[in-house]
PDB file of C-alpha atoms in Angstrom:
ATOM      1  CA  MET B   1     -32.782 -11.843 -73.423  1.00 51.00           C
ATOM      2  CA  LYS B   2     -33.516 -15.327 -72.048  1.00 50.00           C
ATOM      3  CA  THR B   3     -29.797 -16.126 -72.089  1.00 56.00           C
ATOM      4  CA  SER B   4     -29.008 -12.984 -70.104  1.00 59.00           C
ATOM      5  CA  PHE B   5     -31.729 -13.831 -67.580  1.00 52.00           C
ATOM      6  CA  SER B   6     -30.442 -17.394 -67.240  1.00 56.00           C
ATOM      7  CA  ILE B   7     -26.925 -16.123 -66.594  1.00 56.00           C
ATOM      8  CA  ARG B   8     -28.203 -13.805 -63.860  1.00 56.00           C
ATOM      9  CA  ILE B   9     -30.100 -16.673 -62.192  1.00 55.00           C
ATOM     10  CA  ALA B  10     -27.039 -18.911 -62.334  1.00 47.00           C
ATOM     11  CA  PHE B  11     -24.867 -16.140 -60.945  1.00 48.00           C
ATOM     12  CA  PHE B  12     -27.362 -15.577 -58.111  1.00 48.00           C
ATOM     13  CA  PHE B  13     -27.319 -19.263 -57.137  1.00 47.00           C
ATOM     14  CA  ILE B  14     -23.526 -19.359 -57.236  1.00 50.00           C
ATOM     15  CA  LEU B  15     -23.318 -16.356 -54.916  1.00 46.00           C
ATOM     16  CA  SER B  16     -25.906 -17.885 -52.589  1.00 48.00           C
ATOM     17  CA  PHE B  17     -23.980 -21.152 -52.478  1.00 45.00           C
ATOM     18  CA  LEU B  18     -20.707 -19.370 -51.710  1.00 43.00           C
ATOM     19  CA  ALA B  19     -22.371 -17.304 -48.981  1.00 43.00           C
ATOM     20  CA  VAL B  20     -23.863 -20.387 -47.302  1.00 42.00           C
ATOM     21  CA  SER B  21     -20.571 -22.266 -47.608  1.00 43.00           C
ATOM     22  CA  CYS B  22     -18.627 -19.362 -46.118  1.00 44.00           C
ATOM     23  CA  HIS B  23     -21.129 -19.074 -43.261  1.00 44.00           C
ATOM     24  CA  ARG B  24     -20.801 -22.781 -42.489  1.00 49.00           C
ATOM     25  CA  ASP B  25     -16.996 -22.545 -42.530  1.00 63.00           C
ATOM     26  CA  THR B  26     -17.119 -19.589 -40.148  1.00 73.00           C
ATOM     27  CA  ASP B  27     -19.478 -21.410 -37.785  1.00 79.00           C
ATOM     28  CA  ALA B  28     -17.218 -24.478 -37.773  1.00 83.00           C
ATOM     29  CA  LEU B  29     -14.153 -22.324 -37.113  1.00 90.00           C
ATOM     30  CA  ASN B  30     -15.821 -20.476 -34.250  1.00 89.00           C
ATOM     31  CA  MET B  31     -16.907 -23.801 -32.765  1.00 93.00           C
ATOM     32  CA  THR B  32     -13.292 -24.984 -32.870  1.00 92.00           C
ATOM     33  CA  PHE B  33     -12.118 -21.768 -31.213  1.00 91.00           C
ATOM     34  CA  SER B  34     -14.725 -22.280 -28.472  1.00 91.00           C
ATOM     35  CA  LYS B  35     -13.506 -25.839 -27.840  1.00 95.00           C
ATOM     36  CA  VAL B  36      -9.908 -24.606 -27.716  1.00 93.00           C
ATOM     37  CA  GLU B  37     -10.717 -21.961 -25.108  1.00 92.00           C
ATOM     38  CA  LYS B  38     -12.589 -24.473 -22.940  1.00 94.00           C
ATOM     39  CA  CYS B  39      -9.705 -26.937 -22.749  1.00 93.00           C
ATOM     40  CA  MET B  40      -6.790 -24.475 -22.834  1.00 93.00           C
ATOM     41  CA  ASP B  41      -6.090 -24.362 -19.091  1.00 89.00           C
ATOM     42  CA  LEU B  42      -6.588 -28.013 -18.151  1.00 88.00           C
ATOM     43  CA  CYS B  43      -5.534 -29.700 -21.412  1.00 93.00           C
ATOM     44  CA  PRO B  44      -3.266 -27.311 -23.343  1.00 94.00           C
ATOM     45  CA  ASP B  45      -1.955 -30.183 -25.476  1.00 95.00           C
ATOM     46  CA  SER B  46      -5.512 -30.886 -26.677  1.00 95.00           C
ATOM     47  CA  ALA B  47      -5.996 -27.185 -27.408  1.00 95.00           C
ATOM     48  CA  LEU B  48      -2.830 -27.184 -29.498  1.00 95.00           C
ATOM     49  CA  ASN B  49      -3.933 -30.266 -31.447  1.00 95.00           C
ATOM     50  CA  LEU B  50      -7.314 -28.693 -32.186  1.00 94.00           C
ATOM     51  CA  LEU B  51      -5.608 -25.601 -33.564  1.00 95.00           C
ATOM     52  CA  LYS B  52      -3.232 -27.699 -35.645  1.00 94.00           C
ATOM     53  CA  GLY B  53      -6.296 -29.368 -37.149  1.00 91.00           C
ATOM     54  CA  ILE B  54      -7.471 -26.099 -38.730  1.00 93.00           C
ATOM     55  CA  HIS B  55      -6.800 -26.297 -42.462  1.00 87.00           C
ATOM     56  CA  ASP B  56      -4.890 -23.506 -44.217  1.00 90.00           C
ATOM     57  CA  PRO B  57      -4.682 -21.090 -41.247  1.00 90.00           C
ATOM     58  CA  GLU B  58      -2.579 -18.761 -43.417  1.00 90.00           C
ATOM     59  CA  LYS B  59      -5.729 -18.071 -45.446  1.00 91.00           C
ATOM     60  CA  LEU B  60      -7.646 -16.728 -42.436  1.00 93.00           C
ATOM     61  CA  TRP B  61      -8.196 -13.009 -42.253  1.00 89.00           C
ATOM     62  CA  GLY B  62      -9.696 -10.352 -40.005  1.00 93.00           C
ATOM     63  CA  GLU B  63     -11.023 -11.462 -36.638  1.00 93.00           C
ATOM     64  CA  SER B  64     -10.609 -15.170 -37.458  1.00 94.00           C
ATOM     65  CA  GLN B  65      -6.916 -14.644 -38.165  1.00 95.00           C
ATOM     66  CA  ALA B  66      -6.454 -12.615 -34.976  1.00 96.00           C
ATOM     67  CA  THR B  67      -8.267 -15.187 -32.817  1.00 95.00           C
ATOM     68  CA  TYR B  68      -6.257 -18.040 -34.311  1.00 96.00           C
ATOM     69  CA  ALA B  69      -2.962 -16.186 -33.801  1.00 96.00           C
ATOM     70  CA  LEU B  70      -3.793 -15.380 -30.186  1.00 97.00           C
ATOM     71  CA  LEU B  71      -4.988 -18.877 -29.284  1.00 97.00           C
ATOM     72  CA  MET B  72      -2.042 -20.527 -31.035  1.00 96.00           C
ATOM     73  CA  THR B  73       0.400 -18.287 -29.155  1.00 97.00           C
ATOM     74  CA  GLN B  74      -1.345 -19.141 -25.878  1.00 97.00           C
ATOM     75  CA  ALA B  75      -1.318 -22.871 -26.656  1.00 96.00           C
ATOM     76  CA  MET B  76       2.360 -22.804 -27.607  1.00 96.00           C
ATOM     77  CA  ASP B  77       3.214 -20.927 -24.420  1.00 95.00           C
ATOM     78  CA  LYS B  78       1.279 -23.356 -22.225  1.00 94.00           C
ATOM     79  CA  ASN B  79       2.987 -26.298 -23.938  1.00 95.00           C
ATOM     80  CA  TYR B  80       6.418 -24.761 -23.255  1.00 92.00           C
ATOM     81  CA  MET B  81       7.216 -24.296 -26.939  1.00 94.00           C
ATOM     82  CA  LYS B  82       9.908 -21.820 -27.919  1.00 92.00           C
ATOM     83  CA  PHE B  83       9.165 -18.663 -29.870  1.00 95.00           C
ATOM     84  CA  SER B  84      11.603 -17.530 -32.544  1.00 93.00           C
ATOM     85  CA  SER B  85       9.779 -14.268 -33.312  1.00 94.00           C
ATOM     86  CA  ASP B  86       6.715 -12.227 -32.389  1.00 96.00           C
ATOM     87  CA  SER B  87       5.195 -12.418 -35.888  1.00 95.00           C
ATOM     88  CA  LEU B  88       2.262 -14.624 -34.809  1.00 96.00           C
ATOM     89  CA  ILE B  89       1.121 -12.680 -31.741  1.00 97.00           C
ATOM     90  CA  ALA B  90       1.699  -9.430 -33.654  1.00 97.00           C
ATOM     91  CA  LEU B  91      -1.184 -10.370 -35.964  1.00 96.00           C
ATOM     92  CA  ALA B  92      -3.559 -10.529 -33.010  1.00 97.00           C
ATOM     93  CA  LEU B  93      -2.171  -7.471 -31.236  1.00 97.00           C
ATOM     94  CA  ASN B  94      -2.332  -5.308 -34.368  1.00 97.00           C
ATOM     95  CA  TYR B  95      -5.916  -6.353 -35.078  1.00 97.00           C
ATOM     96  CA  TYR B  96      -7.264  -5.703 -31.579  1.00 96.00           C
ATOM     97  CA  THR B  97      -5.266  -2.483 -31.238  1.00 95.00           C
ATOM     98  CA  ILE B  98      -6.769  -1.085 -34.428  1.00 95.00           C
ATOM     99  CA  THR B  99     -10.345  -2.349 -34.113  1.00 93.00           C
ATOM    100  CA  GLN B 100     -10.759  -2.087 -30.308  1.00 86.00           C
ATOM    101  CA  THR B 101     -13.693  -4.489 -30.688  1.00 85.00           C
ATOM    102  CA  SER B 102     -12.910  -6.454 -27.517  1.00 89.00           C
ATOM    103  CA  PRO B 103     -11.015  -5.019 -24.532  1.00 93.00           C
ATOM    104  CA  VAL B 104     -10.624  -8.545 -23.109  1.00 93.00           C
ATOM    105  CA  MET B 105      -9.038  -9.942 -26.279  1.00 94.00           C
ATOM    106  CA  TYR B 106      -6.896  -6.813 -26.588  1.00 96.00           C
ATOM    107  CA  ALA B 107      -5.612  -7.254 -23.039  1.00 97.00           C
ATOM    108  CA  LYS B 108      -5.009 -10.963 -23.640  1.00 97.00           C
ATOM    109  CA  ALA B 109      -3.034 -10.164 -26.791  1.00 97.00           C
ATOM    110  CA  LEU B 110      -0.947  -7.668 -24.827  1.00 98.00           C
ATOM    111  CA  PHE B 111      -0.263 -10.258 -22.123  1.00 98.00           C
ATOM    112  CA  TYR B 112       0.909 -12.915 -24.554  1.00 98.00           C
ATOM    113  CA  HIS B 113       2.915 -10.370 -26.495  1.00 98.00           C
ATOM    114  CA  GLY B 114       4.705  -9.781 -23.215  1.00 98.00           C
ATOM    115  CA  ARG B 115       5.234 -13.537 -22.768  1.00 97.00           C
ATOM    116  CA  VAL B 116       6.754 -13.811 -26.244  1.00 97.00           C
ATOM    117  CA  MET B 117       8.969 -10.782 -25.683  1.00 97.00           C
ATOM    118  CA  LEU B 118      10.296 -12.375 -22.491  1.00 95.00           C
ATOM    119  CA  GLU B 119      11.093 -15.535 -24.443  1.00 94.00           C
ATOM    120  CA  LEU B 120      13.021 -13.376 -26.916  1.00 96.00           C
ATOM    121  CA  ASP B 121      14.946 -11.687 -24.059  1.00 95.00           C
ATOM    122  CA  LYS B 122      13.334  -8.310 -24.721  1.00 96.00           C
ATOM    123  CA  GLU B 123      12.444  -7.484 -21.154  1.00 96.00           C
ATOM    124  CA  GLU B 124      11.647  -3.799 -21.592  1.00 96.00           C
ATOM    125  CA  GLU B 125       9.187  -4.489 -24.400  1.00 97.00           C
ATOM    126  CA  ALA B 126       7.681  -7.300 -22.329  1.00 97.00           C
ATOM    127  CA  LEU B 127       7.248  -5.000 -19.346  1.00 97.00           C
ATOM    128  CA  LYS B 128       5.548  -2.388 -21.525  1.00 97.00           C
ATOM    129  CA  SER B 129       3.038  -4.957 -22.788  1.00 98.00           C
ATOM    130  CA  PHE B 130       2.350  -6.358 -19.308  1.00 98.00           C
ATOM    131  CA  LEU B 131       1.680  -2.919 -17.848  1.00 97.00           C
ATOM    132  CA  ALA B 132      -0.619  -2.017 -20.753  1.00 97.00           C
ATOM    133  CA  ALA B 133      -2.521  -5.278 -20.203  1.00 98.00           C
ATOM    134  CA  LYS B 134      -2.717  -4.538 -16.480  1.00 97.00           C
ATOM    135  CA  ASP B 135      -4.418  -1.211 -17.196  1.00 96.00           C
ATOM    136  CA  VAL B 136      -7.182  -2.993 -19.133  1.00 96.00           C
ATOM    137  CA  TYR B 137      -7.603  -5.839 -16.652  1.00 96.00           C
ATOM    138  CA  GLU B 138      -7.926  -3.380 -13.776  1.00 96.00           C
ATOM    139  CA  ARG B 139     -10.939  -1.901 -15.545  1.00 94.00           C
ATOM    140  CA  THR B 140     -12.473  -5.317 -16.218  1.00 93.00           C
ATOM    141  CA  LYS B 141     -11.596  -6.488 -12.673  1.00 94.00           C
ATOM    142  CA  ASP B 142     -10.026  -9.762 -13.868  1.00 96.00           C
ATOM    143  CA  HIS B 143      -8.124 -10.583 -10.689  1.00 96.00           C
ATOM    144  CA  LYS B 144      -6.601 -13.838 -11.977  1.00 96.00           C
ATOM    145  CA  MET B 145      -4.982 -12.077 -14.927  1.00 97.00           C
ATOM    146  CA  LEU B 146      -3.803  -9.246 -12.675  1.00 98.00           C
ATOM    147  CA  ALA B 147      -2.097 -11.827 -10.467  1.00 98.00           C
ATOM    148  CA  LEU B 148      -0.455 -13.447 -13.484  1.00 97.00           C
ATOM    149  CA  ILE B 149       0.817 -10.055 -14.629  1.00 98.00           C
ATOM    150  CA  ALA B 150       2.159  -9.337 -11.151  1.00 98.00           C
ATOM    151  CA  GLU B 151       4.126 -12.595 -11.340  1.00 97.00           C
ATOM    152  CA  GLU B 152       5.498 -11.757 -14.784  1.00 97.00           C
ATOM    153  CA  VAL B 153       6.577  -8.286 -13.668  1.00 98.00           C
ATOM    154  CA  GLY B 154       8.103  -9.886 -10.579  1.00 98.00           C
ATOM    155  CA  MET B 155      10.141 -12.204 -12.808  1.00 96.00           C
ATOM    156  CA  ILE B 156      11.495  -9.228 -14.728  1.00 97.00           C
ATOM    157  CA  ASN B 157      12.369  -7.366 -11.540  1.00 97.00           C
ATOM    158  CA  ARG B 158      14.089 -10.445 -10.127  1.00 96.00           C
ATOM    159  CA  LYS B 159      16.187 -10.869 -13.277  1.00 94.00           C
ATOM    160  CA  GLN B 160      17.214  -7.234 -12.962  1.00 95.00           C
ATOM    161  CA  ASP B 161      18.193  -7.815  -9.302  1.00 96.00           C
ATOM    162  CA  LEU B 162      15.379  -5.566  -8.090  1.00 97.00           C
ATOM    163  CA  TYR B 163      14.583  -8.012  -5.319  1.00 98.00           C
ATOM    164  CA  ASP B 164      12.399  -5.786  -3.124  1.00 97.00           C
ATOM    165  CA  ASP B 165      10.247  -4.839  -6.115  1.00 98.00           C
ATOM    166  CA  ALA B 166      10.028  -8.508  -7.097  1.00 98.00           C
ATOM    167  CA  LEU B 167       8.880  -9.459  -3.595  1.00 98.00           C
ATOM    168  CA  THR B 168       6.158  -6.811  -3.766  1.00 98.00           C
ATOM    169  CA  ASN B 169       4.970  -8.241  -7.105  1.00 98.00           C
ATOM    170  CA  PHE B 170       4.986 -11.861  -5.963  1.00 98.00           C
ATOM    171  CA  ARG B 171       3.241 -11.072  -2.663  1.00 98.00           C
ATOM    172  CA  GLU B 172       0.546  -9.215  -4.590  1.00 98.00           C
ATOM    173  CA  ALA B 173       0.037 -12.317  -6.739  1.00 98.00           C
ATOM    174  CA  LEU B 174       0.073 -14.593  -3.691  1.00 98.00           C
ATOM    175  CA  THR B 175      -2.615 -12.564  -1.925  1.00 98.00           C
ATOM    176  CA  THR B 176      -4.877 -12.721  -4.974  1.00 97.00           C
ATOM    177  CA  TYR B 177      -4.364 -16.447  -5.472  1.00 97.00           C
ATOM    178  CA  LYS B 178      -5.286 -17.083  -1.842  1.00 97.00           C
ATOM    179  CA  GLN B 179      -8.466 -15.067  -2.282  1.00 97.00           C
ATOM    180  CA  LEU B 180      -9.278 -17.079  -5.409  1.00 96.00           C
ATOM    181  CA  LYS B 181      -8.425 -20.321  -3.572  1.00 95.00           C
ATOM    182  CA  ASP B 182      -6.142 -21.318  -6.445  1.00 95.00           C
ATOM    183  CA  SER B 183      -3.782 -23.733  -4.701  1.00 94.00           C
ATOM    184  CA  LEU B 184      -1.447 -24.433  -7.618  1.00 91.00           C
ATOM    185  CA  SER B 185      -0.944 -20.721  -8.200  1.00 94.00           C
ATOM    186  CA  VAL B 186      -0.395 -20.172  -4.462  1.00 96.00           C
ATOM    187  CA  ILE B 187       2.421 -22.720  -4.701  1.00 94.00           C
ATOM    188  CA  SER B 188       3.879 -20.965  -7.738  1.00 93.00           C
ATOM    189  CA  ALA B 189       3.860 -17.538  -6.074  1.00 96.00           C
ATOM    190  CA  SER B 190       5.266 -18.964  -2.824  1.00 96.00           C
ATOM    191  CA  LEU B 191       8.137 -20.586  -4.682  1.00 95.00           C
ATOM    192  CA  ASN B 192       8.879 -17.346  -6.495  1.00 96.00           C
ATOM    193  CA  ILE B 193       9.067 -15.531  -3.171  1.00 97.00           C
ATOM    194  CA  ALA B 194      11.291 -18.273  -1.755  1.00 96.00           C
ATOM    195  CA  ARG B 195      13.644 -17.944  -4.698  1.00 95.00           C
ATOM    196  CA  VAL B 196      13.990 -14.175  -4.224  1.00 97.00           C
ATOM    197  CA  TYR B 197      14.887 -14.719  -0.572  1.00 97.00           C
ATOM    198  CA  LEU B 198      17.372 -17.339  -1.705  1.00 95.00           C
ATOM    199  CA  PHE B 199      19.083 -14.748  -3.906  1.00 95.00           C
ATOM    200  CA  LYS B 200      19.023 -12.314  -0.993  1.00 96.00           C
ATOM    201  CA  SER B 201      20.621 -15.015   1.225  1.00 96.00           C
ATOM    202  CA  GLU B 202      17.753 -14.708   3.709  1.00 97.00           C
ATOM    203  CA  TRP B 203      17.535 -18.406   4.529  1.00 95.00           C
ATOM    204  CA  ASP B 204      14.786 -18.368   7.161  1.00 96.00           C
ATOM    205  CA  SER B 205      12.325 -16.533   4.927  1.00 96.00           C
ATOM    206  CA  CYS B 206      13.323 -18.686   1.980  1.00 95.00           C
ATOM    207  CA  SER B 207      12.686 -21.863   3.964  1.00 95.00           C
ATOM    208  CA  LEU B 208       9.363 -20.555   5.294  1.00 96.00           C
ATOM    209  CA  TYR B 209       7.827 -19.956   1.847  1.00 96.00           C
ATOM    210  CA  TYR B 210       9.323 -23.120   0.387  1.00 93.00           C
ATOM    211  CA  ASN B 211       7.919 -25.259   3.186  1.00 93.00           C
ATOM    212  CA  ASN B 212       4.528 -23.551   2.903  1.00 93.00           C
ATOM    213  CA  ALA B 213       4.442 -24.482  -0.778  1.00 92.00           C
ATOM    214  CA  LEU B 214       5.538 -28.030  -0.007  1.00 91.00           C
ATOM    215  CA  GLU B 215       2.844 -28.391   2.666  1.00 92.00           C
ATOM    216  CA  ILE B 216       0.107 -27.330   0.266  1.00 92.00           C
ATOM    217  CA  ALA B 217       1.384 -29.743  -2.397  1.00 89.00           C
ATOM    218  CA  VAL B 218       1.277 -32.622   0.083  1.00 88.00           C
ATOM    219  CA  GLN B 219      -2.164 -31.673   1.444  1.00 90.00           C
ATOM    220  CA  LYS B 220      -3.639 -31.430  -2.047  1.00 86.00           C
ATOM    221  CA  ASN B 221      -1.872 -34.612  -3.131  1.00 85.00           C
ATOM    222  CA  TYR B 222      -0.561 -32.920  -6.265  1.00 79.00           C
ATOM    223  CA  SER B 223       1.476 -35.097  -8.586  1.00 70.00           C
ATOM    224  CA  HIS B 224       5.061 -34.229  -9.490  1.00 60.00           C
ATOM    225  CA  ASN B 225       3.833 -33.358 -13.001  1.00 52.00           C
ATOM    226  CA  GLN B 226       1.528 -30.714 -11.557  1.00 57.00           C
ATOM    227  CA  VAL B 227       4.103 -29.007  -9.384  1.00 59.00           C
ATOM    228  CA  SER B 228       7.881 -29.336  -9.156  1.00 59.00           C
ATOM    229  CA  VAL B 229       7.983 -28.227  -5.528  1.00 54.00           C
ATOM    230  CA  LEU B 230      10.027 -31.245  -4.361  1.00 53.00           C
ATOM    231  CA  THR B 231      13.007 -30.301  -6.507  1.00 55.00           C
ATOM    232  CA  TYR B 232      12.569 -26.544  -6.847  1.00 52.00           C
ATOM    233  CA  LEU B 233      14.775 -25.440  -3.972  1.00 52.00           C
ATOM    234  CA  PRO B 234      16.722 -28.463  -2.707  1.00 47.00           C
ATOM    235  CA  ILE B 235      19.184 -26.200  -0.921  1.00 44.00           C
ATOM    236  CA  VAL B 236      16.607 -25.351   1.771  1.00 43.00           C
ATOM    237  CA  ARG B 237      15.369 -28.896   2.416  1.00 37.00           C
TER     238      ARG B 237
END
């Protein structure tokens, strides 16, 4: 009887230890995810290194696995790394599609699924993901993400020679970026518009948007690493 009681006590302490250990691991992981999100936009290389520092990511499951997959996809995209498949982002997209626990994370997973699909030259699948993400972001009123989606859709339309549709998309993004006072993004959208006009052989309009982008870059004293405006459209210099 005493032996049985002792075994139960030992078993209880083992379970308690495992529970505390698991809780600590989860807290540490969530803290890392928080750090990654904070530095993702300004220091994507640091975000990538933080994610690479997570031990045994293949052993993550549930929400932790989905968050890791989404953040890693985002970090890879921002560091201009190539994607060979959609297997990583699919983990996040499947999780948030099924659970519907976070509309924001679901929309973000859709957006980056679209980015990966573009990298894999699957434009129709990319467009489907971008438009699904747009539907969510319109409800959450995330104007920055809506502008980014407009640019992505514009890229697809431009590649398909739908130049008027592309101009509509890029102008929509440009208007939003101006409202947000996001100068770097204003430059990006302006250059995209200039490039469409270049393809349409409308030189005056092309030059106008290119020079507007160049003027902003000079005024803001952006470095060449921040914006490639000086070499983007040399034909209209």
